[in-house]
Tab-separated table of C-alpha atoms and ligand atoms in Angstrom:
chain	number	residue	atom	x	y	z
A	1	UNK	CA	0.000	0.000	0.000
A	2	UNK	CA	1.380	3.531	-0.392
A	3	UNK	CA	-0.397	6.437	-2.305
A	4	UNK	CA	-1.699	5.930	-5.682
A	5	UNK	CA	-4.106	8.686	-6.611
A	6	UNK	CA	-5.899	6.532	-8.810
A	7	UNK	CA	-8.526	8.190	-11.111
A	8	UNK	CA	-12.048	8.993	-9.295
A	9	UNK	CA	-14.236	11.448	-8.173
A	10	UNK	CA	-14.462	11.538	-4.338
A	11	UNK	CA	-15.970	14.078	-1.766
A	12	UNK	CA	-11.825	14.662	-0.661
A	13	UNK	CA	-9.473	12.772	-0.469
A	14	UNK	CA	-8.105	14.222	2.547
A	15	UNK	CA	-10.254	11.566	4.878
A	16	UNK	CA	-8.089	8.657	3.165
A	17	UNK	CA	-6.643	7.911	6.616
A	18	UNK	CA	-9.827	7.675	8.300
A	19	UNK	CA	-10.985	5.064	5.826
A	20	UNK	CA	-8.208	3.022	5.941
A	21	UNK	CA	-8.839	2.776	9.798
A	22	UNK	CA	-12.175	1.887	8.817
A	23	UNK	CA	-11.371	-1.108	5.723
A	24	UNK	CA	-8.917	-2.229	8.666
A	25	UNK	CA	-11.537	-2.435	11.472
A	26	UNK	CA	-13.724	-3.808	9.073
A	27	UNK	CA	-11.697	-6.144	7.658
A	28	UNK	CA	-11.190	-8.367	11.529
A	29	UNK	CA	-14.869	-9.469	10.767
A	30	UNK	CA	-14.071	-10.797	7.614
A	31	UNK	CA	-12.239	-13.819	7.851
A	32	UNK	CA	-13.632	-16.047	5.264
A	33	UNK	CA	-12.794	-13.118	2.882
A	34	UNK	CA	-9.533	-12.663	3.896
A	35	UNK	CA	-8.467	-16.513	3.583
A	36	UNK	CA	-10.244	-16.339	-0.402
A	37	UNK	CA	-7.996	-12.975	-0.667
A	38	UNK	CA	-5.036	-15.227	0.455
A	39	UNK	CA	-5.724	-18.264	-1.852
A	40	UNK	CA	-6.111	-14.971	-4.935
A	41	UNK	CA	-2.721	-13.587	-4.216
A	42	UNK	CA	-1.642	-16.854	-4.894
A	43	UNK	CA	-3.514	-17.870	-7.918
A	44	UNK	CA	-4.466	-14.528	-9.595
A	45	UNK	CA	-7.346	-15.525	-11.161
A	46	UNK	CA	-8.423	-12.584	-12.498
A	47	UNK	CA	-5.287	-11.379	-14.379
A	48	UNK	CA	-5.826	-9.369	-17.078
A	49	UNK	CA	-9.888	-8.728	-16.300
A	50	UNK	CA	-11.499	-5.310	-15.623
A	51	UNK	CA	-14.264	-5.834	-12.907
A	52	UNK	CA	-16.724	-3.059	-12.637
A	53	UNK	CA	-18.732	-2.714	-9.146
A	54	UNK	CA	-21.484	-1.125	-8.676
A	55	UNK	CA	-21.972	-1.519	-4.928
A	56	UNK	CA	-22.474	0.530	-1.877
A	57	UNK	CA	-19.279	1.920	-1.277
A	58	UNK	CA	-18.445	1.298	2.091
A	59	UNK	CA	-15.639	-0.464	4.340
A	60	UNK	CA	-16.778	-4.134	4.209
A	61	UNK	CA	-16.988	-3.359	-0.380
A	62	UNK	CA	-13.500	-2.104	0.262
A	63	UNK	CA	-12.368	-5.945	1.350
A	64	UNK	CA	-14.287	-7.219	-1.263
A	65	UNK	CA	-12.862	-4.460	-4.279
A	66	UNK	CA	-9.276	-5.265	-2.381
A	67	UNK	CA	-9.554	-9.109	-2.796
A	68	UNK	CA	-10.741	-8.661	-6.385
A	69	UNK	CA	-7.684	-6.930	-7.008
A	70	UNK	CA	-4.974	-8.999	-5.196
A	71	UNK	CA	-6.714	-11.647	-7.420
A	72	UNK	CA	-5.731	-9.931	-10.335
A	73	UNK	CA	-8.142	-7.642	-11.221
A	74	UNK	CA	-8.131	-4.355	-12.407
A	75	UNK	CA	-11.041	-3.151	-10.106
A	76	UNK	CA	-13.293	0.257	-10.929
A	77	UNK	CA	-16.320	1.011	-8.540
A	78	UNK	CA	-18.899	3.478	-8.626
A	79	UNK	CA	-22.201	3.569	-5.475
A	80	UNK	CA	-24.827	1.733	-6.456
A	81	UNK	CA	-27.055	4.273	-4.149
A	82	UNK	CA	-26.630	7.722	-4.565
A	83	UNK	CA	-27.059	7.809	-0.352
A	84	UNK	CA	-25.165	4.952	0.679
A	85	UNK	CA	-21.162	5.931	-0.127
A	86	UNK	CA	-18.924	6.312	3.037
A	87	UNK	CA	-17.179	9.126	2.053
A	88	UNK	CA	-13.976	8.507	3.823
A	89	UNK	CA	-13.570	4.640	2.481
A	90	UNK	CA	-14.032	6.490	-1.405
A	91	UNK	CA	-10.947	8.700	-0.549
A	92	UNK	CA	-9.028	5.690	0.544
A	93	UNK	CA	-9.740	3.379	-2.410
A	94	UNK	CA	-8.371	6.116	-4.788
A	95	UNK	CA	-5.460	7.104	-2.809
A	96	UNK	CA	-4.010	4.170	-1.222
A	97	UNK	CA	-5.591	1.190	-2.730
A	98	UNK	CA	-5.297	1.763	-6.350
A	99	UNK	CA	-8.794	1.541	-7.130
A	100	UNK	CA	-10.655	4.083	-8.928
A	101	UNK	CA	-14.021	5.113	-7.321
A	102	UNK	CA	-16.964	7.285	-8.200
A	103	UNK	CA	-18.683	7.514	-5.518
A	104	UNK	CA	-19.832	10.723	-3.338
A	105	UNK	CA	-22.305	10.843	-0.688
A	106	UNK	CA	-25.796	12.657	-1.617
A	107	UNK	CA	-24.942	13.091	-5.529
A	108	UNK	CA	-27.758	13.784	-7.305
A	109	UNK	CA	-29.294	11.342	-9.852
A	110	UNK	CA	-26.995	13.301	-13.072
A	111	UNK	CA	-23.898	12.558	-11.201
A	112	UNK	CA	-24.847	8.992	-10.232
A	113	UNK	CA	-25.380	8.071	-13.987
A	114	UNK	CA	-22.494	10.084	-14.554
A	115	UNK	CA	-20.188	7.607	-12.329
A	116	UNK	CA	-21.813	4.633	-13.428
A	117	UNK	CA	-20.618	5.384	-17.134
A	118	UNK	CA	-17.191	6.485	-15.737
A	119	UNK	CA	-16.848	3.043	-14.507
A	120	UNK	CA	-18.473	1.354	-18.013
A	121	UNK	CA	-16.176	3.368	-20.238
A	122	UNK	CA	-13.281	1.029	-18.847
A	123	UNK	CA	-15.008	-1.370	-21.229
A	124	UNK	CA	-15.460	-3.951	-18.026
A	125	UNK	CA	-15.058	-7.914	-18.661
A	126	UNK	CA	-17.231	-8.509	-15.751
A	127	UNK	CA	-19.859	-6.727	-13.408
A	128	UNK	CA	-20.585	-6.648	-10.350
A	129	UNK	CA	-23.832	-5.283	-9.312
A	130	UNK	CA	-26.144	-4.168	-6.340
A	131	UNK	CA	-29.507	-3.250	-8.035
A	132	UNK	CA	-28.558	-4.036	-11.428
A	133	UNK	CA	-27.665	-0.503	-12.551
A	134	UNK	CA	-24.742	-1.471	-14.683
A	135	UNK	CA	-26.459	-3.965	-16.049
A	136	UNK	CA	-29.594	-1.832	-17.129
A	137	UNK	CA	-27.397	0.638	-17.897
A	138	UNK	CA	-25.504	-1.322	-20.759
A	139	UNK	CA	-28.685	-2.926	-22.037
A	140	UNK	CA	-30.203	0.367	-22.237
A	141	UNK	CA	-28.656	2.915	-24.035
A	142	UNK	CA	-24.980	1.760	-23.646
A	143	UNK	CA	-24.863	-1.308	-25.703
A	144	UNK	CA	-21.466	-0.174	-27.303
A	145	UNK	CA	-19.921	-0.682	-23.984
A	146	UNK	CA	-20.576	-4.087	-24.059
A	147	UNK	CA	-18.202	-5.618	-26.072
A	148	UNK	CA	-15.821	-7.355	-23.496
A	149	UNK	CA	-18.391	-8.645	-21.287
A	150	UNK	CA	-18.121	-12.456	-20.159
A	151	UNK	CA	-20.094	-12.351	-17.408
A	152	UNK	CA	-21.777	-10.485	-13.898
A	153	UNK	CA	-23.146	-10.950	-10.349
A	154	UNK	CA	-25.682	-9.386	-8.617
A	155	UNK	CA	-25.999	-9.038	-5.175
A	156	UNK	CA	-29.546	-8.383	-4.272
A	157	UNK	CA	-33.225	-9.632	-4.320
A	158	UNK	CA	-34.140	-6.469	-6.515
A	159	UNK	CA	-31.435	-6.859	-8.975
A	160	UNK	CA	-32.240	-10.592	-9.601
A	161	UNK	CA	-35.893	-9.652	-9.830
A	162	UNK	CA	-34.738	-7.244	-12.877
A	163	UNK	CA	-32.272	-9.477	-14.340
A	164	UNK	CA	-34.916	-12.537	-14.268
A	165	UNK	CA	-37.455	-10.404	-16.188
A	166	UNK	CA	-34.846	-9.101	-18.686
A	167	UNK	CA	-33.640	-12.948	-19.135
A	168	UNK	CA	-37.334	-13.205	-19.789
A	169	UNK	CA	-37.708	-11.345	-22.421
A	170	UNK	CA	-35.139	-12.878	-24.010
A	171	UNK	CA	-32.818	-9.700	-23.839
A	172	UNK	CA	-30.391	-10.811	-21.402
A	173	UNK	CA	-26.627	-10.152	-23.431
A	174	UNK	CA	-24.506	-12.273	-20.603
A	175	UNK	CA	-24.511	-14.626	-18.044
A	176	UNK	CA	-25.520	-13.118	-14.449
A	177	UNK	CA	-24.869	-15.189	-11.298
A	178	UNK	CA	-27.834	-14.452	-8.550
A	179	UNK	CA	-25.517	-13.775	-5.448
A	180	UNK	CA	-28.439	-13.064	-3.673
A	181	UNK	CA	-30.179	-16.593	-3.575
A	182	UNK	CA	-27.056	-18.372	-2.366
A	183	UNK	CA	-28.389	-19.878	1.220
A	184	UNK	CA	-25.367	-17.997	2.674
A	185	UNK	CA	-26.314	-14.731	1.271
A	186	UNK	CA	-30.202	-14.126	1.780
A	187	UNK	CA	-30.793	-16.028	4.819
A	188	UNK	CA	-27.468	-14.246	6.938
A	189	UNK	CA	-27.566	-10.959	4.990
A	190	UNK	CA	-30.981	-10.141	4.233
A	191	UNK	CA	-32.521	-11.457	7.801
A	192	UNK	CA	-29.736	-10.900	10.126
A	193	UNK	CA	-27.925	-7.878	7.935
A	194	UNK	CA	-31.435	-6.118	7.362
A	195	UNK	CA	-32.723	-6.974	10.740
A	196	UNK	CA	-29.890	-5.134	12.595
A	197	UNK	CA	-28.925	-1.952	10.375
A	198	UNK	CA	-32.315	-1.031	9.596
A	199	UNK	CA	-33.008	-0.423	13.210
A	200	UNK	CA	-29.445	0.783	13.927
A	201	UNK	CA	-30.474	3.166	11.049
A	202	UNK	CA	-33.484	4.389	12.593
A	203	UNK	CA	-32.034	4.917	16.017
A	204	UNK	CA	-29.027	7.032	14.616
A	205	UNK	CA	-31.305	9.198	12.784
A	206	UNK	CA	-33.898	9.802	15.405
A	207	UNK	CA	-32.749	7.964	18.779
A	208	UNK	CA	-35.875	6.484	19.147
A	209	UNK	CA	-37.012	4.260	21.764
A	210	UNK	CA	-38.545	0.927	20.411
A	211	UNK	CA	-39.810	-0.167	23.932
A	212	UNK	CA	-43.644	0.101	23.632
A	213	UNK	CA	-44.147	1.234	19.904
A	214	UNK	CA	-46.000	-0.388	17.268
A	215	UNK	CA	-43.467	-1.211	14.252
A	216	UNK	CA	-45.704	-1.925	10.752
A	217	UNK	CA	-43.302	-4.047	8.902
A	218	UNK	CA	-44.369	-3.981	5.628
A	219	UNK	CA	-43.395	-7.198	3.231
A	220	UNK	CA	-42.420	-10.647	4.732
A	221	UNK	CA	-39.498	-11.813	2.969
A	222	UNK	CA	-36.012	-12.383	4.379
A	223	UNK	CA	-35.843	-8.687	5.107
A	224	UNK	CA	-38.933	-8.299	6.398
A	225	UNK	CA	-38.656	-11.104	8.459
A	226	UNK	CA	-35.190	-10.005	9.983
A	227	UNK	CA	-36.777	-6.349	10.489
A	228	UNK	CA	-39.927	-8.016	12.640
A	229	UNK	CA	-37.760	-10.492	14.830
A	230	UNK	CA	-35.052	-7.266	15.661
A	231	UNK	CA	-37.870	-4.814	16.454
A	232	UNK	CA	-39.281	-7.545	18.548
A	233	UNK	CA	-36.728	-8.168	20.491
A	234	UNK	CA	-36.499	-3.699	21.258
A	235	UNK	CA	-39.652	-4.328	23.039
A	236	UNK	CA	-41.924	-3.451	19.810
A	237	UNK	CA	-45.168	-4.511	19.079
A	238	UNK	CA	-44.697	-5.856	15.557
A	239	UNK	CA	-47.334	-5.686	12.584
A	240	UNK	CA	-47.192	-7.206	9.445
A	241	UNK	CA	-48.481	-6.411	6.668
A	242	UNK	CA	-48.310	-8.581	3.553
A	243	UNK	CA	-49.655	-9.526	-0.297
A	244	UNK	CA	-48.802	-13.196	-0.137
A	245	UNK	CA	-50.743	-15.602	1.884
A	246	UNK	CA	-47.751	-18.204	2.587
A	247	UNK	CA	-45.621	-15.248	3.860
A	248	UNK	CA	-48.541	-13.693	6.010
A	249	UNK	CA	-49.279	-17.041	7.273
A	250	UNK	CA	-45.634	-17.153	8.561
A	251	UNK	CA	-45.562	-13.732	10.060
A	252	UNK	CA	-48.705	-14.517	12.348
A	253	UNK	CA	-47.610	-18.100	13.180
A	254	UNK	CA	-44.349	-16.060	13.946
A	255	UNK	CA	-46.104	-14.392	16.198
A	256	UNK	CA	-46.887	-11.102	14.708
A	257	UNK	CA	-49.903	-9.224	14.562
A	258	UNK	CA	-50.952	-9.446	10.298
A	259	UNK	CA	-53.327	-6.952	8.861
A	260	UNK	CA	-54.009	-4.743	5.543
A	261	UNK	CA	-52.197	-1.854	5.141
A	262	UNK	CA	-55.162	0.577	5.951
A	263	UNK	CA	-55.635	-0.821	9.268
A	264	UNK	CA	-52.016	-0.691	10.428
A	265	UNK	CA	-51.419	2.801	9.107
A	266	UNK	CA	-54.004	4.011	11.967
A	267	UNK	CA	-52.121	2.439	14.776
A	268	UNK	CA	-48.478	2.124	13.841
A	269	UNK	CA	-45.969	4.552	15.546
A	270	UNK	CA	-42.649	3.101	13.250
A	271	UNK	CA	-43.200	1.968	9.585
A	272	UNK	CA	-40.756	-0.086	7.779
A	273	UNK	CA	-40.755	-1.006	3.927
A	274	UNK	CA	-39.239	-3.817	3.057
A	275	UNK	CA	-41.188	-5.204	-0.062
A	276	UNK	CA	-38.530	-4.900	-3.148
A	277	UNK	CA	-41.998	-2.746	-4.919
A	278	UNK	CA	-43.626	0.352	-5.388
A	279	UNK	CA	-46.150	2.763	-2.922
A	280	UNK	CA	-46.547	0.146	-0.390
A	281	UNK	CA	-47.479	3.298	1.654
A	282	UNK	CA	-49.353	5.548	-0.590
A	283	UNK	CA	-50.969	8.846	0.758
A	284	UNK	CA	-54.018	7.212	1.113
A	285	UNK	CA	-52.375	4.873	3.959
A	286	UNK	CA	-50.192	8.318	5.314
A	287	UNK	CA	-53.381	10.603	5.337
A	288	UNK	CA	-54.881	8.421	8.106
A	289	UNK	CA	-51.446	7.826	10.253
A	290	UNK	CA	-51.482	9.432	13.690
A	291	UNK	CA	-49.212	12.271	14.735
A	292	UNK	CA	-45.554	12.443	14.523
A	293	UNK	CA	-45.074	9.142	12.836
A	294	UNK	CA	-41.552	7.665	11.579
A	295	UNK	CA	-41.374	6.042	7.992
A	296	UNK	CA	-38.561	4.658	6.870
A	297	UNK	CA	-37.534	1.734	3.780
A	298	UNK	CA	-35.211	-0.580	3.650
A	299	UNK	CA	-35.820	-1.891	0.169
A	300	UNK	CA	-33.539	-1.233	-2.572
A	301	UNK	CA	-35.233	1.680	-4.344
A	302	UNK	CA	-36.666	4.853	-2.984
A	303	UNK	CA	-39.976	4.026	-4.347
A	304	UNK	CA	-41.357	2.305	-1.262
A	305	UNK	CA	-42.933	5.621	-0.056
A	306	UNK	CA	-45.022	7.741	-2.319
A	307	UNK	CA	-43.367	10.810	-1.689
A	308	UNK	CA	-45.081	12.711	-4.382
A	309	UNK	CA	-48.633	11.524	-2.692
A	310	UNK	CA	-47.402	12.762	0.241
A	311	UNK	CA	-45.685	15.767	-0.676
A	312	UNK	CA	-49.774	16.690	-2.500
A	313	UNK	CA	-51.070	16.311	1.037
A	314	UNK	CA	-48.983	18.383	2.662
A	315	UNK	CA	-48.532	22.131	3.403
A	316	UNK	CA	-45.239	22.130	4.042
A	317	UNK	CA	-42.070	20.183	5.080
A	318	UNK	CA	-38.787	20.759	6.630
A	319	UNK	CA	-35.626	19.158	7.823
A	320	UNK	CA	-35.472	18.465	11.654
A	321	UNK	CA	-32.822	16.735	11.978
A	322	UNK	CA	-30.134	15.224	9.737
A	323	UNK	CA	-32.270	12.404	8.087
A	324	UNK	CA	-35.831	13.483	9.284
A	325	UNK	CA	-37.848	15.456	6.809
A	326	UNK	CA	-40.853	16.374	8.739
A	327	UNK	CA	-44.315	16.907	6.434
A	328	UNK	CA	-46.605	18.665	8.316
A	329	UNK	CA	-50.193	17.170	6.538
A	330	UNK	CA	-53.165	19.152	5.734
A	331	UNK	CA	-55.064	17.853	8.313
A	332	UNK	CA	-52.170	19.475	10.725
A	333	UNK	CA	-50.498	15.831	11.456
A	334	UNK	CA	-46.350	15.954	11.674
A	335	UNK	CA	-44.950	12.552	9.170
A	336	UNK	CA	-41.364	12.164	9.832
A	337	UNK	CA	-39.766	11.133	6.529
A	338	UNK	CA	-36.260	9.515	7.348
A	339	UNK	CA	-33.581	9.392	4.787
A	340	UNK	CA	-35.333	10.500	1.789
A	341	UNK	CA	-37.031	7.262	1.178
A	342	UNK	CA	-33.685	5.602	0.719
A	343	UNK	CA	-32.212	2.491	2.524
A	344	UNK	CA	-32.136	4.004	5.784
A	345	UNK	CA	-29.665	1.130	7.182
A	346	UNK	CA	-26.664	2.494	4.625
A	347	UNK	CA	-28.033	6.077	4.719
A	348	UNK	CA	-28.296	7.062	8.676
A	349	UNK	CA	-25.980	4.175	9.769
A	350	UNK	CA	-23.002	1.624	7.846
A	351	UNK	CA	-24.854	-1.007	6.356
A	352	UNK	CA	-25.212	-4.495	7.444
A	353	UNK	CA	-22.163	-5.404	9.914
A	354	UNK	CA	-18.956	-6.764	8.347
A	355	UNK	CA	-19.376	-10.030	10.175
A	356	UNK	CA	-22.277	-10.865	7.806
A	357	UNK	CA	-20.893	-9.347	4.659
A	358	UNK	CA	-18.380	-11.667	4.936
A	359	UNK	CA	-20.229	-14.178	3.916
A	360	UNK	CA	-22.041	-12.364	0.741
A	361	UNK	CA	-18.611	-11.097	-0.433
A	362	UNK	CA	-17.011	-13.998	-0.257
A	363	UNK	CA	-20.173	-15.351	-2.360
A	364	UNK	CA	-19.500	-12.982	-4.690
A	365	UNK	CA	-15.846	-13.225	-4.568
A	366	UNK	CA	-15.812	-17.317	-5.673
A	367	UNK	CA	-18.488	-16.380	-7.971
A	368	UNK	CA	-16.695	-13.856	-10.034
A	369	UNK	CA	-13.921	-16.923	-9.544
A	370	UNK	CA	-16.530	-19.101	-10.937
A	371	UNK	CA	-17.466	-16.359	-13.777
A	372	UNK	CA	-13.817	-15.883	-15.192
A	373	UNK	CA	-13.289	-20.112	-15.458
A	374	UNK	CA	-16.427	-20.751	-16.919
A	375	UNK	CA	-17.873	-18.577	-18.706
A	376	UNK	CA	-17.421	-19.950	-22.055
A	377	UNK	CA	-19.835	-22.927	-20.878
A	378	UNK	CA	-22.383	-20.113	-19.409
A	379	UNK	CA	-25.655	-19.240	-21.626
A	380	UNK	CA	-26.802	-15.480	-21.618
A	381	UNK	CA	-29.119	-16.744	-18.439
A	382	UNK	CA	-29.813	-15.885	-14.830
A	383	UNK	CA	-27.707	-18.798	-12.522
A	384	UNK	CA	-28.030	-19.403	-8.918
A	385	UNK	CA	-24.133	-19.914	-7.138
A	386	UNK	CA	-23.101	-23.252	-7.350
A	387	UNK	CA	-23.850	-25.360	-4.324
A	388	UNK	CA	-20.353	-26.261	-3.636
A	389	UNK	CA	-19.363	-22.644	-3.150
A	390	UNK	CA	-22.317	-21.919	-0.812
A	391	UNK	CA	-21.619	-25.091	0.973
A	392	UNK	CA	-17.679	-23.990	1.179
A	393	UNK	CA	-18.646	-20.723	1.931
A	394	UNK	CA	-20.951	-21.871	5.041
A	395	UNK	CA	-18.130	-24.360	6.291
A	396	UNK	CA	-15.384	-21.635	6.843
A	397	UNK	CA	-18.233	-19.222	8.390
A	398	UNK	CA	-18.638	-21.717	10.812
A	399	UNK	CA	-15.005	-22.853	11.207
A	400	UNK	CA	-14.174	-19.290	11.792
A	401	UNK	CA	-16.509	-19.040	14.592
A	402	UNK	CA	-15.000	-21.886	16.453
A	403	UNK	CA	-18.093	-23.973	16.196
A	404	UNK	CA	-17.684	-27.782	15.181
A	405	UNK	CA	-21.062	-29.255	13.883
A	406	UNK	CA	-21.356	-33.504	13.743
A	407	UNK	CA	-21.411	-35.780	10.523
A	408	UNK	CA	-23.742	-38.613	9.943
A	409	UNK	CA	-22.108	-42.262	10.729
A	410	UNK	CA	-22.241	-44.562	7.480
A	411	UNK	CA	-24.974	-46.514	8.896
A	412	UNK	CA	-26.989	-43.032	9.067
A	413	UNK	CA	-25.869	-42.079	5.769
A	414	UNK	CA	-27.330	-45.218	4.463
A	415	UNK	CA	-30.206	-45.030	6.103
A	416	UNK	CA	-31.214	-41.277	4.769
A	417	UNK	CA	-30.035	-43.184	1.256
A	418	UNK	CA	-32.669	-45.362	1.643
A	419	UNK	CA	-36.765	-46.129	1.163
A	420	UNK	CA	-36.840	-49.753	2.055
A	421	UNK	CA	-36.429	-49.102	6.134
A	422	UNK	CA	-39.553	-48.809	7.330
A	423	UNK	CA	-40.923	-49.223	11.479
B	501	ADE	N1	-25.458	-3.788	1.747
B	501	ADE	C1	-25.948	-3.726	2.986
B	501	ADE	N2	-24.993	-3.453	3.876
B	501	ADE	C2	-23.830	-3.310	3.184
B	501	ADE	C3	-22.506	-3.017	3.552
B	501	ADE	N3	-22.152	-2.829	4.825
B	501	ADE	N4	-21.598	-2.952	2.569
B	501	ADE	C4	-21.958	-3.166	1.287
B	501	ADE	N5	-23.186	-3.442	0.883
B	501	ADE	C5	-24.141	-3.530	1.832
């Protein structure tokens, strides 16, 4: 390491320092990472490829962008949020890491197209995506920049839901690997990740007390379902609200109050998106919320909330706090707004804890491994991770945390291989 004022655009590159301190402090949670990074200095098996990241710049992408390289790569990364950068870990990547970033905190949409075709222009061989904005990006109107492409990832339930429906259509110009649905990504990083940012979010922004409120958690998947257990265990009393039966069934056999949307938005104090769609609180639902409310999402997009709606039934609005835009309604009711409608977990606090994004970086990290050996055998088609590299990735996770698990004797193992063993 020394300073290498790669290309860039950061906020300033003077808070390098600090975000070494923080890749470093980050980096003692990631151990199954760091023994992939170790096994990639070795083998370099991404020498000669340009990997382009879209991801939300902060300490625990730092590891990953840092493996990626010692592996090889020539690594460019641009936020794949426009709230989500850490500011400080941007300076570092530029000037000590050799790895060119675009990435500033609160850039407006222009510049965060801007750095997404900064990183393109490098003419990437793979991508690496949160949200799917690099690869919408050169199936849109950037085709041209296309033409070294073997392969991607993506790393979250919203990109994959794009990606599936592009692959769909039949449009889909190169193989995409669904980080996301590896066991050791959505069930760790969506429940546990979600669960515990997304209320460390909300505290930071507004130091609320969860003790005694009613928190509306609005979808049911593995978000949803790590946002309901964590506010739970604050002292909330947890609401559900949900479109699909199976998943509502769950949250009330979980033990969670389930209702429509209309009813919870009378008596809900906190409200959580966490759907992956559009408006699933509309004006309608805001217009009848009590006084002094907090919303906040924690899905992908900032389309959770209907800000417009609300903004038409309003009179005015105003920031309160760093993160709290209070609407004060028509009918005289104060609607605290946190973080814009953005992911609140990466916007008010620093994203899911490094401990779990070990494990989805190290997904992606044997995937891109995966990507670069194979890709001539890959069809232009969404693929889930192969099961030996979730399996691998879930046996060092586990060896890391000192925990030894039993195997099955051959007489069990023949048994479970069986259907002729009856009573
Ligand atoms: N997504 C959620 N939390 C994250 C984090 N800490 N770093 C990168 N991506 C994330």
């Amino acid at each position: 390491m020394g300073t290498t004022n790669s290309p860039g655009d950061v906020k300033d590159i003077t808070l390098a320092s600090e975000g070494v301190r923080r890749i470093n402090w980050a980096e003692r949670e990631m151990p199954v990472l760091r023994q992939i990074k170790e096994r990639f200095i070795k083998e370099k098996p991404f020498k000669g490829l340009r990997i382009a990241g879209c991801l939300h710049v902060t300490s625990e992408t730092a590891n990953l962008a840092i493996t990626l390289r010692d592996g090889g790569a020539d690594v460019f990364l641009c936020a794949s949020n426009p709230l989500s950068t850490q500011d400080d870990v941007a300076a570092a990547l530029v000037s000590e890491y050799g790895i060119p970033t675009y990435a500033i905190k609160g850039e407006n949409t222009d510049t965060y197209y801007q750095h997404i075709i900064s990183v393109l222009n490098t003419k990437p061989h793979m991508t690496m995506d949160d949200g799917a904005d690099l690869v919408a990006t050169l199936h849109g109107d950037r085709t041209d920049l296309m033409e070294n492409i073997i392969g991607g990832m993506e790393e979250t339930t919203t990109g994959v839901i794009r990606l599936k429906s592009l692959a769909d259509e039949g449009n889909l110009k190169y193989p995409v690997i669904a980080v996301n649905d590896a066991d050791t990504k959505h069930f760790f990083d969506n429940r546990y990740g979600t669960g515990q940012s997304t209320l460390d979010g909300i505290t930071r922004a507004t130091n609320v007390l969860w003790a005694g409120k009613t928190v509306v958690v609005i979808g049911y998947g593995w978000c949803g379902r790590g946002v309901a257990m964590r506010a739970r265990g604050m002292g909330g009393n947890t609401v559900v609200c949900e479109v699909n039966s199976i998943r509502a069934l769950e949250a009330a056999m979980d033990g969670h109050q389930v209702m429509k949307m209309e009813e919870a938005a009378k008596i809900g104090d906190i409200f959580i998106t966490v759907t992956g769609g559009m408006k699933a609180i509309d004006r309608k639902h805001v217009a009848n919320m009590k006084d002094g409310v907090l919303l906040a999402n924690s899905g992908h997009f900032n389309v959770e909330i209907d800000i417009e709606g609300m903004d038409e039934i309003s009179d005015s609005k105003s920031e309160v706090k760093p993160f709290v835009e209070q609407y004060i309604l028509i009918n005289g009711n104060r609607i605290n707004l946190l973080a814009e409608g953005r992911l609140i977990n990466l916007a008010a606090a620093e994203g899911h804890p490094s401990a779990v994004m070990d494990m989805s970086f190290a997904d992606q990290s044997l995937s891109a491994e995966f990507v670069a050996k194979e890709y001539k055998n890959l069809e232009n088609q969404v693929y889930v991770v192969p099961r030996e590299i979730d399996d691998e990735v879930g046996r060092l996770k586990l060896l890391s945390m000192g925990i030894a698990i039993d195997e099955l004797t051959a007489e069990q193992e023949k048994y479970l291989n069986s259907w002729n063993v009856g009573t």
